[in-house]
CSV table of C-alpha atoms and ligand atoms in Angstrom, one decimal:
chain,number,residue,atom,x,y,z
X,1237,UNK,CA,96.1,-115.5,-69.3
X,1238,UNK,CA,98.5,-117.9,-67.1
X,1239,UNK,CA,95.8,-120.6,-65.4
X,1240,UNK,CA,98.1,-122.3,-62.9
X,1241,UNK,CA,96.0,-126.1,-61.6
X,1242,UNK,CA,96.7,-127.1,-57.9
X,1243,UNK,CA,96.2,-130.9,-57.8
X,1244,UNK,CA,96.1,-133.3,-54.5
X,1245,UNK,CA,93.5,-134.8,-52.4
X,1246,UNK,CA,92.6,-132.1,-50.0
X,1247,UNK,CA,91.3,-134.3,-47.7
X,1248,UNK,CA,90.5,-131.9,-46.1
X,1249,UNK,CA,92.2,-128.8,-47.3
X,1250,UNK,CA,94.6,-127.2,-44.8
X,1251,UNK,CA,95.5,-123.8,-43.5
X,1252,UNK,CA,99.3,-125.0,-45.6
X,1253,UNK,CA,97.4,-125.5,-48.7
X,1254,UNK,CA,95.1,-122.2,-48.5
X,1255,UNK,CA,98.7,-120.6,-48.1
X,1256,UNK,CA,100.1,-121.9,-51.0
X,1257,UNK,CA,97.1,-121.1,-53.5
X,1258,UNK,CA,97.1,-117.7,-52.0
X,1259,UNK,CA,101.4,-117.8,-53.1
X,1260,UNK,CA,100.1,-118.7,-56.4
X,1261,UNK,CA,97.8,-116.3,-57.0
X,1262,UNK,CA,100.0,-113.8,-57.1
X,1263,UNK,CA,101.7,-115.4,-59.4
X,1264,UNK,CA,98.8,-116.5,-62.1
X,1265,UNK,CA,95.8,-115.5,-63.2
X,1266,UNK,CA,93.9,-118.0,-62.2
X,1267,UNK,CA,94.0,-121.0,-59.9
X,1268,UNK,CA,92.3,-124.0,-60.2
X,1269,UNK,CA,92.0,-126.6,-57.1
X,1270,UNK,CA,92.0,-129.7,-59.2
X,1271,UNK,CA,90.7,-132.1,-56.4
X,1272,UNK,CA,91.6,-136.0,-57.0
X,1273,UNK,CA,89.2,-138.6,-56.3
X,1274,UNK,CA,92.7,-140.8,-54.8
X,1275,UNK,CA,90.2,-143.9,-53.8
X,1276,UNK,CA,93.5,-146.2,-53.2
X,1277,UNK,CA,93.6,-143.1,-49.5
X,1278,UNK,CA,90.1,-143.7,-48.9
X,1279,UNK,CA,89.2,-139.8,-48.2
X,1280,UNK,CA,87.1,-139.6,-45.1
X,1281,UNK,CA,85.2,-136.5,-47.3
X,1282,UNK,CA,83.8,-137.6,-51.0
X,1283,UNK,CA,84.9,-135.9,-53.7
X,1284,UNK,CA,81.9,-133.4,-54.1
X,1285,UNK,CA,82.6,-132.7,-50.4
X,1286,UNK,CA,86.0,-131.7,-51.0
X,1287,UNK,CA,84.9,-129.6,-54.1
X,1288,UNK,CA,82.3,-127.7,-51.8
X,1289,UNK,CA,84.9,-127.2,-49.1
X,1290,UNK,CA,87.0,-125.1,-51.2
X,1291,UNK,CA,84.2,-123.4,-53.0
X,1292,UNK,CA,82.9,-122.3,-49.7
X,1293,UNK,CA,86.0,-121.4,-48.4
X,1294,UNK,CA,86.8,-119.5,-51.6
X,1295,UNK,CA,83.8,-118.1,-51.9
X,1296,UNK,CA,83.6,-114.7,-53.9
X,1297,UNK,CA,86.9,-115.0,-55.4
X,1298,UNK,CA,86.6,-116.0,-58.9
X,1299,UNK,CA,90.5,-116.3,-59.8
X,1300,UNK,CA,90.0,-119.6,-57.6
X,1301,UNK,CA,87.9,-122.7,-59.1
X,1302,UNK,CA,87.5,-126.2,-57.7
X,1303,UNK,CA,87.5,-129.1,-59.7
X,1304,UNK,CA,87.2,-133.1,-59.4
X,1305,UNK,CA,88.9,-135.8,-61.1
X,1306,UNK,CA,89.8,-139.3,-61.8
X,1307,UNK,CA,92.4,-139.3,-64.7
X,1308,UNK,CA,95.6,-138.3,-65.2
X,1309,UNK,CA,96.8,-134.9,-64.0
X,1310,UNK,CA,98.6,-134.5,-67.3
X,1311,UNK,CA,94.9,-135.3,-69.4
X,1312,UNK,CA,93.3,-133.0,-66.9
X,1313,UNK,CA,95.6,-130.2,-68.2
X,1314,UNK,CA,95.1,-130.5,-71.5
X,1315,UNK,CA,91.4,-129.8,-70.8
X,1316,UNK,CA,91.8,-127.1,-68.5
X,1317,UNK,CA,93.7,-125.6,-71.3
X,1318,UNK,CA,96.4,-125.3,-68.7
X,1319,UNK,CA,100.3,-125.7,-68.7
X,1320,UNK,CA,101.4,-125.1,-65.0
X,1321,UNK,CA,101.2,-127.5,-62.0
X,1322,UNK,CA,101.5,-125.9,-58.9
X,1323,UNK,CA,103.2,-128.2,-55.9
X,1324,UNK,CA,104.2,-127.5,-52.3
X,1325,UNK,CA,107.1,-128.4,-50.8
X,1326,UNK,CA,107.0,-128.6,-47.3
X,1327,UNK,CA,110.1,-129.6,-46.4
X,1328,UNK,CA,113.1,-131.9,-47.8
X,1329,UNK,CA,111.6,-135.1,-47.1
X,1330,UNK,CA,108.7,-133.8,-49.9
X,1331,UNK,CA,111.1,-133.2,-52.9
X,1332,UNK,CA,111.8,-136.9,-53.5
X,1333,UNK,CA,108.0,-138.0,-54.2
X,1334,UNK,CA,107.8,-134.4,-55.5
X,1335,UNK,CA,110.9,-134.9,-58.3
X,1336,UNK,CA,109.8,-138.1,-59.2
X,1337,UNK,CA,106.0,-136.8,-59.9
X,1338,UNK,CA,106.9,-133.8,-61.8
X,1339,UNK,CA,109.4,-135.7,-64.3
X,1340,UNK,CA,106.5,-138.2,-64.8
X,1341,UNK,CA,104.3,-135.9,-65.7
X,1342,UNK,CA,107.0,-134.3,-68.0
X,1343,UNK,CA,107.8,-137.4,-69.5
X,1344,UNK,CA,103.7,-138.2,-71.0
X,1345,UNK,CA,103.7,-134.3,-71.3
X,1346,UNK,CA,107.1,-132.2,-71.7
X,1347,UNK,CA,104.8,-128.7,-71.9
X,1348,UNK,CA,103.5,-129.4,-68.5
X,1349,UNK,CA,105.7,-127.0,-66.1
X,1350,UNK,CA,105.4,-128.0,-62.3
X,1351,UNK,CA,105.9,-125.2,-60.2
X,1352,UNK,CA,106.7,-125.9,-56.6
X,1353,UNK,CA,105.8,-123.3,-53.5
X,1354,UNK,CA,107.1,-123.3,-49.8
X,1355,UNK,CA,104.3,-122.5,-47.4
X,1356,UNK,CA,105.1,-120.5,-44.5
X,1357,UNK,CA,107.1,-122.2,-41.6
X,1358,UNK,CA,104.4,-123.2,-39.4
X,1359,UNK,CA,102.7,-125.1,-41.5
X,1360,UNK,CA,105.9,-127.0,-42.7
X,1361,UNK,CA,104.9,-129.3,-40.2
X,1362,UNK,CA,100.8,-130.0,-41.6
X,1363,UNK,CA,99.5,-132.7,-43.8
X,1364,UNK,CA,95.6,-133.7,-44.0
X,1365,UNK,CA,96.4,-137.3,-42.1
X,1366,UNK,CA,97.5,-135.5,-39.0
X,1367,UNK,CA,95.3,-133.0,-38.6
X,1368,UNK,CA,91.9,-136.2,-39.5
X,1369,UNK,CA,93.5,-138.1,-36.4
X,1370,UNK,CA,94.0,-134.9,-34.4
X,1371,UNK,CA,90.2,-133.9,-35.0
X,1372,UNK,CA,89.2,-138.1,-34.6
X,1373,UNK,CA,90.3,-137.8,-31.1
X,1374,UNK,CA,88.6,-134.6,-30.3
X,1375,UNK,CA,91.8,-132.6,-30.4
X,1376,UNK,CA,92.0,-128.6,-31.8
X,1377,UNK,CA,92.2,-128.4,-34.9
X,1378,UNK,CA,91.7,-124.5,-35.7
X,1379,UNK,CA,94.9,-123.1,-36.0
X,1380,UNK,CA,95.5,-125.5,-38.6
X,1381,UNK,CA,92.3,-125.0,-41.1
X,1382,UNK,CA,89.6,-123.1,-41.8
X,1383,UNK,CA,86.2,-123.0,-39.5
X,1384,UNK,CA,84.5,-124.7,-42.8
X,1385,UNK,CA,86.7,-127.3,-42.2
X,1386,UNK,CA,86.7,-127.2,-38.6
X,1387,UNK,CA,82.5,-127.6,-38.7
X,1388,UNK,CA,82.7,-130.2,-41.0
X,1389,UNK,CA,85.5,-132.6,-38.9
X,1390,UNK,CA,83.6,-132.0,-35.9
X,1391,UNK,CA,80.2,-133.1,-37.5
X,1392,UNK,CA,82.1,-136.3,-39.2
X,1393,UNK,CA,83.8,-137.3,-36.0
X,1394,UNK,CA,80.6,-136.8,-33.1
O,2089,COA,N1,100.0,-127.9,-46.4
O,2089,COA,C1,99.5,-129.0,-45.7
O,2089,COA,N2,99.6,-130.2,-46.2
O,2089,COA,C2,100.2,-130.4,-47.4
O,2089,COA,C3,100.7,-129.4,-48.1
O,2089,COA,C4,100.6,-128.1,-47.6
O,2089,COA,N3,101.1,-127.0,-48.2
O,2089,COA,N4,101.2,-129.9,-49.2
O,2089,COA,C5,101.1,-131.2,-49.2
O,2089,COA,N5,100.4,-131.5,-48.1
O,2089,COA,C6,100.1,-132.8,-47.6
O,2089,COA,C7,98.7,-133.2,-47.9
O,2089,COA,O1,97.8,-132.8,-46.9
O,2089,COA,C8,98.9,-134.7,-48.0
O,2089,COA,O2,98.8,-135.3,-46.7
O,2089,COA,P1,98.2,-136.7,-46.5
O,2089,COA,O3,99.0,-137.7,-47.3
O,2089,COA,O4,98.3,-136.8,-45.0
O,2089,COA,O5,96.8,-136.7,-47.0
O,2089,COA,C9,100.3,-134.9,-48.5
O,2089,COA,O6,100.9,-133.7,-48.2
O,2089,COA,C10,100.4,-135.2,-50.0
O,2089,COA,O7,99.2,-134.8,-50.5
O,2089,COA,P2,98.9,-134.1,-51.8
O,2089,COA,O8,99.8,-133.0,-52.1
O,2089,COA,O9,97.4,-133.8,-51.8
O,2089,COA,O10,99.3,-135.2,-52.8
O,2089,COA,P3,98.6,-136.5,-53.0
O,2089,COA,O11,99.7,-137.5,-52.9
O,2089,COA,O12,97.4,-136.7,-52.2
O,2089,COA,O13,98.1,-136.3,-54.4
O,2089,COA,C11,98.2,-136.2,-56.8
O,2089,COA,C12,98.9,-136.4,-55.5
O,2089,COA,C13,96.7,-136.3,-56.7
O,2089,COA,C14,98.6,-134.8,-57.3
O,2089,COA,C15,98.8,-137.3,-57.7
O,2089,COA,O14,98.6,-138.5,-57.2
O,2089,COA,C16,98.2,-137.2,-59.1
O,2089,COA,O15,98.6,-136.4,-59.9
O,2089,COA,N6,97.2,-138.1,-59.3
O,2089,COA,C17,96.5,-138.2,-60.5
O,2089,COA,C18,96.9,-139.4,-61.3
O,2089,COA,C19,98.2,-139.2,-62.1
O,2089,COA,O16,98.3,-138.3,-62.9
O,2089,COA,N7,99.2,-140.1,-61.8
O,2089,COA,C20,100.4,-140.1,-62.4
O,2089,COA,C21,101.3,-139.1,-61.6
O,2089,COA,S1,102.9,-139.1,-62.4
């Protein structure tokens, strides 16, 4: 069984990432959201707020899990019994921070495969920063994530 783990910060998770882990699903078995705790970006959603977000918005598909951590991806793998990190690539300015991750992580652990995904054009553009300040200010935010998400931005920013 090929278990594929989807690591970042989700904070929150975007309309680009749920397109993605729907890309990788047809690719693995099994995708697990592996949700870091990133303190050092000071998330405006805790961790076990980001792990309900997905779970909610995932709800009743059980090839999709959610996960915390602190530690290494690479240790985190190794327990998940995994061997595939899956990455999106937005767009050029991405693969820089993207190649210098994924030969870290080969270098403490040479099995560890990252696979990287494209999201579909319009969300090319996305990232979790823009779419907390667009939401801070009141703005619309629903083409760009889920109405979980939406409910909960609203109700952090009133
Ligand atoms: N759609 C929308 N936005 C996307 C996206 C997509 N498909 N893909 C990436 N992004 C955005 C994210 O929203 C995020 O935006 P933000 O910076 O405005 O919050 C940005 O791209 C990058 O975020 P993400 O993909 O979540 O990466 P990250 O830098 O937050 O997290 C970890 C990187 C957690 C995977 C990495 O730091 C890690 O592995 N940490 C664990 C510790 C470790 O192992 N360190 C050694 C690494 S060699």
């Amino acid at each position: 069984m090929a278990k594929a783990l989807y690591p970042g910060t989700f904070d929150p998770i975007t309309l680009g990432h749920i397109d993605i882990i729907e890309r990788a699903l047809h690719l693995f078995d099994e995708v697990t959201i592996a949700i870091a705790t990133s303190e050092s970006k000071k998330p405006v959603f805790t961790l076990e707020e980001r792990i309900d977000h997905v779970e909610k918005i995932f709800k009743g598909n059980d090839k999709v899990k959610a996960i915390g951590f602190s530690g290494l991806v690479v240790d985190l793998a190794k327990e998940e019994d995994s061997n595939i990190l899956i990455r999106g690539l937005r767009a050029v300015s991405d693969f820089e921070y993207e190649f210098q991750l994924a030969n870290m992580n080969r270098a403490m652990s040479p099995d560890l495969e990252s696979v990287f995904l494209t999201p579909k054009a319009k969300f090319s553009f996305l990232s979790s920063t823009l779419v907390r300040e667009i939401a801070s200010m009141g703005g619309e935010i629903s083409s760009f994530v889920d109405p979980v998400i939406e409910k909960a931005l609203k109700e952090r920013f009133k």
